[in-house]
CSV table of C-alpha atoms in Angstrom, one decimal:
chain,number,residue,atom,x,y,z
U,1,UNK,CA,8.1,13.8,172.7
U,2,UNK,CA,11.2,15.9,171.8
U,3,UNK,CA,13.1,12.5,172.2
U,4,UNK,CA,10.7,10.7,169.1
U,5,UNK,CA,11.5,13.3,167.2
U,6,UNK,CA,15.2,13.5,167.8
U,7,UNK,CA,15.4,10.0,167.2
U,8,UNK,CA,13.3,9.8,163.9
U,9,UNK,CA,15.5,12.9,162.8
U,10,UNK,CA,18.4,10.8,163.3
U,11,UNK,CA,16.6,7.8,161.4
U,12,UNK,CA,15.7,9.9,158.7
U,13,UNK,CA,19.4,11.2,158.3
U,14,UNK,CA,20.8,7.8,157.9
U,15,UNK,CA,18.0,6.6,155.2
U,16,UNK,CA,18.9,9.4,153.2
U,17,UNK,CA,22.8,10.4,153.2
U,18,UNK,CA,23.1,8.5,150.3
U,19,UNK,CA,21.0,10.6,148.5
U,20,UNK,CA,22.0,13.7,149.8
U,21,UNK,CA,25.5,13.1,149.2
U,22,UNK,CA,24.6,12.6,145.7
U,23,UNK,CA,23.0,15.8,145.4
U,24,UNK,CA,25.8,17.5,146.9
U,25,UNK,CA,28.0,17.3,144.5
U,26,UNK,CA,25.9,19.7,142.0
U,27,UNK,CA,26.2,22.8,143.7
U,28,UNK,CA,29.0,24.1,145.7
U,29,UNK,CA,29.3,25.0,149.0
U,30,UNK,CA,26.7,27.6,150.2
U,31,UNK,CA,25.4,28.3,146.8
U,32,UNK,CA,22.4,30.6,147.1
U,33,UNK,CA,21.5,29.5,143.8
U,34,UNK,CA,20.8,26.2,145.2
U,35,UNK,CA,17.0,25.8,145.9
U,36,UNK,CA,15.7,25.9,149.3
U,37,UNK,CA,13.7,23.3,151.2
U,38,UNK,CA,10.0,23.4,150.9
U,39,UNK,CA,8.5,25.2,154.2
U,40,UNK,CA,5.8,22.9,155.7
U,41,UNK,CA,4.0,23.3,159.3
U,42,UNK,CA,5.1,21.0,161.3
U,43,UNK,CA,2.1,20.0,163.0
U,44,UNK,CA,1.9,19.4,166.7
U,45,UNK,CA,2.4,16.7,169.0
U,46,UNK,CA,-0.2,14.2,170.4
U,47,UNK,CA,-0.8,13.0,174.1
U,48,UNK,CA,-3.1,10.6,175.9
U,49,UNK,CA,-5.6,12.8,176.0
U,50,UNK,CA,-5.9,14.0,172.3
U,51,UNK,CA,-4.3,13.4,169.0
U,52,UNK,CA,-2.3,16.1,167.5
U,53,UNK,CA,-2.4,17.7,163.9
U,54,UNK,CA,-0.4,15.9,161.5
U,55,UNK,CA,2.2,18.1,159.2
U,56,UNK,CA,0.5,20.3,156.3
U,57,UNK,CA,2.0,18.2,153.1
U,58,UNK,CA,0.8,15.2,155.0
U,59,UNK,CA,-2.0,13.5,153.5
U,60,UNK,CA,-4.4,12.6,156.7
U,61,UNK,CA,-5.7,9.3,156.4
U,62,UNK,CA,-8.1,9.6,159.4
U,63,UNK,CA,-9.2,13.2,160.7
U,64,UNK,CA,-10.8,11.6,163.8
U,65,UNK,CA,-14.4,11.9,161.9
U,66,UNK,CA,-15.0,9.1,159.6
U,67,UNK,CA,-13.0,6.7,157.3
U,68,UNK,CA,-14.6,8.2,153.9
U,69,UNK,CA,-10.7,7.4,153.2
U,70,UNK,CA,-10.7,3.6,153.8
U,71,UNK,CA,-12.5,0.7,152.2
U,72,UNK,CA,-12.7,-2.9,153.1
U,73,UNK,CA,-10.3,-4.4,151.5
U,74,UNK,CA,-12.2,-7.6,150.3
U,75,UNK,CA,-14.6,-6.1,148.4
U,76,UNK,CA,-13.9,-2.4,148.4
U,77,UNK,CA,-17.4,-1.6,150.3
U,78,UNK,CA,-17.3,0.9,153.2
U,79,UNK,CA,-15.1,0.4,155.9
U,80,UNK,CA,-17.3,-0.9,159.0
U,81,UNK,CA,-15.5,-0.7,162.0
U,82,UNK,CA,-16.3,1.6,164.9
U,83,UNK,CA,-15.8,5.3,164.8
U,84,UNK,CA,-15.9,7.4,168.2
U,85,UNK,CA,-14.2,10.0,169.9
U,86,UNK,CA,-11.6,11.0,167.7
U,87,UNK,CA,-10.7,7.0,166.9
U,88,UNK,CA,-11.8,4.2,165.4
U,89,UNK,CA,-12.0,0.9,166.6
U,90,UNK,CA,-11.6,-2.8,165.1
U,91,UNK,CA,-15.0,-4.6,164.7
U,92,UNK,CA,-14.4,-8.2,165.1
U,93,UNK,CA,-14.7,-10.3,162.3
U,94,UNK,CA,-15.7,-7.6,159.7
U,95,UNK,CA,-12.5,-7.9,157.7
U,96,UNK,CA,-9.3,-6.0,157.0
U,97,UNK,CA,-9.5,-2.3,155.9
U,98,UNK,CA,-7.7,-0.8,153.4
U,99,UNK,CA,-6.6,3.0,152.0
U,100,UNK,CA,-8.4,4.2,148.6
U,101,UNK,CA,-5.3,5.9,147.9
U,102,UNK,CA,-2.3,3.9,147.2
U,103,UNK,CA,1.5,4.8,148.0
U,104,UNK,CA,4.9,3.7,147.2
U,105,UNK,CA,7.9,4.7,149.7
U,106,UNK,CA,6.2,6.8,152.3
U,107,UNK,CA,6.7,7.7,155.9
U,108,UNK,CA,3.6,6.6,158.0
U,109,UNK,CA,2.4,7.9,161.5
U,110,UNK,CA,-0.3,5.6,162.9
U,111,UNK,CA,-1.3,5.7,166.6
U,112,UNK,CA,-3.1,2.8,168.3
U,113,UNK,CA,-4.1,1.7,171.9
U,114,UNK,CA,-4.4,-1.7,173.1
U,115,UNK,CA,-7.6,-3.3,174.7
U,116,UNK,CA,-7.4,-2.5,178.9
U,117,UNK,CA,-8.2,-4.5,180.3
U,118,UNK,CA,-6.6,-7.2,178.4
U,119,UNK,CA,-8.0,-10.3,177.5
U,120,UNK,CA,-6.0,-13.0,176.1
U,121,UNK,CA,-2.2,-14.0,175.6
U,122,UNK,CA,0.4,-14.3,173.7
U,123,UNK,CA,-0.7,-13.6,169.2
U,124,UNK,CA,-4.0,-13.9,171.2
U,125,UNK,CA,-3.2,-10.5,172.7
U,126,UNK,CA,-4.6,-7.1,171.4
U,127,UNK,CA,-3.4,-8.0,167.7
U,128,UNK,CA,-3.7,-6.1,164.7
U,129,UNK,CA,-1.1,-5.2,162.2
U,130,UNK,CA,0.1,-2.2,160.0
U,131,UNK,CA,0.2,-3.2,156.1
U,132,UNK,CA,2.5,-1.4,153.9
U,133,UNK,CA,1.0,-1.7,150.4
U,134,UNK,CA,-1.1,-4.2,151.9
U,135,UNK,CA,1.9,-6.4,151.4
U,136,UNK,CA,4.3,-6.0,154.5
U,137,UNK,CA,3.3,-6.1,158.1
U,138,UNK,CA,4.4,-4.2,161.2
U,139,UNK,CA,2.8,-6.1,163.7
U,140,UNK,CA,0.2,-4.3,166.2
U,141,UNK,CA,0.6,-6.4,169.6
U,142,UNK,CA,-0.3,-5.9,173.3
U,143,UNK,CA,3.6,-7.0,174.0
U,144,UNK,CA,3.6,-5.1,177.2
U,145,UNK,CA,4.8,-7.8,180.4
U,146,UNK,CA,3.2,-10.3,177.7
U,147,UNK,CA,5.1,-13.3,175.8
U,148,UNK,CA,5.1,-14.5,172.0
U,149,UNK,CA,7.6,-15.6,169.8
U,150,UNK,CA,10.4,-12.7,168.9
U,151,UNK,CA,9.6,-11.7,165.3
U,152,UNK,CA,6.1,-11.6,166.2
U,153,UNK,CA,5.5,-8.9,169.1
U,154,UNK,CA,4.8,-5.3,168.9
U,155,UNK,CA,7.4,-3.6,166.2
U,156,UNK,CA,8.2,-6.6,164.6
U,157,UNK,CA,8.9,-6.9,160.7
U,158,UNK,CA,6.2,-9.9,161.2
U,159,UNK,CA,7.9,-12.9,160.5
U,160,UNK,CA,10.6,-11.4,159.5
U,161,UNK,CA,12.6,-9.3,162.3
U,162,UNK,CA,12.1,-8.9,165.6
U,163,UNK,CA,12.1,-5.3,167.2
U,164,UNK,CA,15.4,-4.1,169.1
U,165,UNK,CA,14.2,-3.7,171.9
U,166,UNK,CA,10.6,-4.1,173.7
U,167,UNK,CA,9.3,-0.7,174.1
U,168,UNK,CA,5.5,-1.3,174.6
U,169,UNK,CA,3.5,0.7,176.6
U,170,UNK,CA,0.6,-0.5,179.3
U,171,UNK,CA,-2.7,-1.6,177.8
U,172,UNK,CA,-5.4,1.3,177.3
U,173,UNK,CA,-2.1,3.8,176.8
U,174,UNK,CA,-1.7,5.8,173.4
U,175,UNK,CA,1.2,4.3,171.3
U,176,UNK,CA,3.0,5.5,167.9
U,177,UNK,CA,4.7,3.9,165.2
U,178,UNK,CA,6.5,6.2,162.8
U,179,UNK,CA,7.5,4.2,160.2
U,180,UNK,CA,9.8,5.3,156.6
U,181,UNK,CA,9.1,2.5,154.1
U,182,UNK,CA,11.5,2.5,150.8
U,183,UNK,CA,9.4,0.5,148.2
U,184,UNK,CA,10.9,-2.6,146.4
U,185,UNK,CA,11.7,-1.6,143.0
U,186,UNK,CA,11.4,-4.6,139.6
U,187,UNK,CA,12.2,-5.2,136.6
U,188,UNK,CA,10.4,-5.3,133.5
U,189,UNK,CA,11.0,-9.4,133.6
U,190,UNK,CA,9.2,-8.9,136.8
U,191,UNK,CA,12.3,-9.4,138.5
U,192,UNK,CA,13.4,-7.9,142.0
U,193,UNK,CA,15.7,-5.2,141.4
U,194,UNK,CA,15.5,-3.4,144.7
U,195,UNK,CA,14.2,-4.9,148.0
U,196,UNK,CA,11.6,-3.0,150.1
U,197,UNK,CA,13.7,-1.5,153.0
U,198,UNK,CA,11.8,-0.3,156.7
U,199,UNK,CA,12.7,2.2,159.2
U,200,UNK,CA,10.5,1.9,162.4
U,201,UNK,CA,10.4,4.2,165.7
U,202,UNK,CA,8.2,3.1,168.5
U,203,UNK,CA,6.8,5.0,170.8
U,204,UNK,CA,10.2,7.1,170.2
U,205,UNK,CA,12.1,4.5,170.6
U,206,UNK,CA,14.2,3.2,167.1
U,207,UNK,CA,12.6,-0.5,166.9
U,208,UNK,CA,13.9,-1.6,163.0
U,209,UNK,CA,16.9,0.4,161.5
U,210,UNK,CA,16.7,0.4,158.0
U,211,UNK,CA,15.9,-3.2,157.1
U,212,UNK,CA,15.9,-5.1,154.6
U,213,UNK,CA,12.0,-6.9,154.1
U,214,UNK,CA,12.4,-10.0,152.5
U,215,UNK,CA,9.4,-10.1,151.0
U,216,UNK,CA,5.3,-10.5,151.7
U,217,UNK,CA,5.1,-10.9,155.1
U,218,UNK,CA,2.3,-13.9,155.0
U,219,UNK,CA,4.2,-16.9,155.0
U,220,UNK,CA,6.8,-18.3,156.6
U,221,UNK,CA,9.0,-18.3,153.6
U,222,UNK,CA,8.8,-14.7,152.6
U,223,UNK,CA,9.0,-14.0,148.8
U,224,UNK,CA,8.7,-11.1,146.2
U,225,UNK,CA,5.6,-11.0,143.6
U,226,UNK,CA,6.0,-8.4,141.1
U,227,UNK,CA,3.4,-5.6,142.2
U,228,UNK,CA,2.5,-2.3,141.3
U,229,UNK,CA,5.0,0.3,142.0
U,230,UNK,CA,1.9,1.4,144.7
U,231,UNK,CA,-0.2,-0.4,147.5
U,232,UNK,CA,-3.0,0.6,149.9
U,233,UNK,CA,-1.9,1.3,153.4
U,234,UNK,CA,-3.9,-1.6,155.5
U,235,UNK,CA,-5.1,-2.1,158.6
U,236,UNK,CA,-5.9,-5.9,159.8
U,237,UNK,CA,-9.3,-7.3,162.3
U,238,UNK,CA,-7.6,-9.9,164.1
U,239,UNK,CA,-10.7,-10.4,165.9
U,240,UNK,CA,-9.6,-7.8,168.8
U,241,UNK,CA,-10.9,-4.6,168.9
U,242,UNK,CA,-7.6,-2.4,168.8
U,243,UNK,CA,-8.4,1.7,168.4
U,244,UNK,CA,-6.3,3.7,165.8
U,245,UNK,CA,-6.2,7.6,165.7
U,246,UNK,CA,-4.1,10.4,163.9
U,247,UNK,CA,-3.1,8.0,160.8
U,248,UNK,CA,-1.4,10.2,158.0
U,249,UNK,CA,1.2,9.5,155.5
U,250,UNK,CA,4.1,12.0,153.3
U,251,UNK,CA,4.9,10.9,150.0
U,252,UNK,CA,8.6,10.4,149.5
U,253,UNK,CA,10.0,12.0,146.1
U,254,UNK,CA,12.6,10.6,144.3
């Protein structure tokens, strides 16, 4: 687990050089003027067995009790998929569900296990999908030994970009996706000012680096629609009953 970590670091440092080379220039070298970072906790790690705490400025989307922090998100009722054990599980055909809380650019940790046995191939195949502001998918897949088209496995920017590189675990195995999302940016004409830009590590392996989404995610010909500078983290029923646990999200500033 040392290695997702290492990797995200590293995926982190990239996103954000620009901005810290910015802020570099106002202070000079080892100023002790120069305010220190925030201390957080950490958290702790997951494994197979159990989920692990998420970090303490993280707000924790799903505490392994209930989803008093989702909604469905075609009418706003109660979410009604299954809760058990620490996860909760996709109920066929009751419909995508939603956050309450909206976000802008954010980095995401979701966990989620495939259906093992499996049943089914290729999009037919464990599906599911992660929504940034319910706009922008990160598709949820049972890719492992399993074929579909590129830009629509596990990791994909759906429709969009394929992952780097397969890194799906067995069916009925704990996965993660942590996933930095920069939010597109417009103008007061409604134009697109700033493109939405994705950073996704799977299972600690880097799957998207820093990519450029070219807009909502479904259609085949991707395009931007001026939105609210914040959208509901969503999760989609794809008619295959996919688990999720240890879901949180940390604000990122300006």
């Amino acid at each position: 687990m040392n290695k997702l970590w290492s990797l995200f670091g590293a995926a982190m440092l990239v996103l954000t050089c620009g901005a810290a080379a910015s802020a570099q220039t106002q202070w000079k070298a080892h100023d002790r003027n120069r305010p220190a970072p925030k201390e957080i906790d950490a958290g702790t790690w997951s494994s197979q067995e159990a989920a692990g705490k998420a970090p303490s400025d993280a707000v924790v989307l799903f505490d392994g009790k209930d989803l008093s922090a989702w909604a469905s998100s075609k009418d706003g009722s109660a979410a009604k998929w299954k809760v058990t054990d620490g996860y909760f599980e996709v109920v066929p055909k009751t419909g995508q569900i939603q956050t309450k809380q909206t976000f802008g650019s954010i980095q995401l940790h979701v966990e989620f296990r495939e259906p093992s046995p499996p049943v089914g191939e290729d999009q037919d195949r464990g599906n599911s999908g992660v929504f940034l502001m319910g706009l922008y998918e990160i598709q949820v897949l049972d890719s492992y030994q399993s074929k579909t088209y590129a830009d629509g496995q596990a990791g994909a920017v759906y429709g969009q970009y394929p992952p780097l590189v397969n890194a799906s675990r067995k069916p009925g195995e704990w996965q993660a996706y942590d996933i930095v999302f920069h939010a597109p940016t417009f103008g007061s004409d409604g134009s697109v000012q700033k493109k939405g830009r994705v950073t996704v590590i799977h299972n600690g392996v880097l799957v998207q680096d820093n990519v450029e989404i070219q807009g909502t995610t479904s259609t085949e010909k991707p395009e931007y629609k001026n939105t609210a500078a914040k959208g509901p983290v969503a999760l989609q029923d794809h008619n295959h009953p996919v688990r999720y646990r240890n879901v949180w999200v940390r604000e990122i500033g300006e």
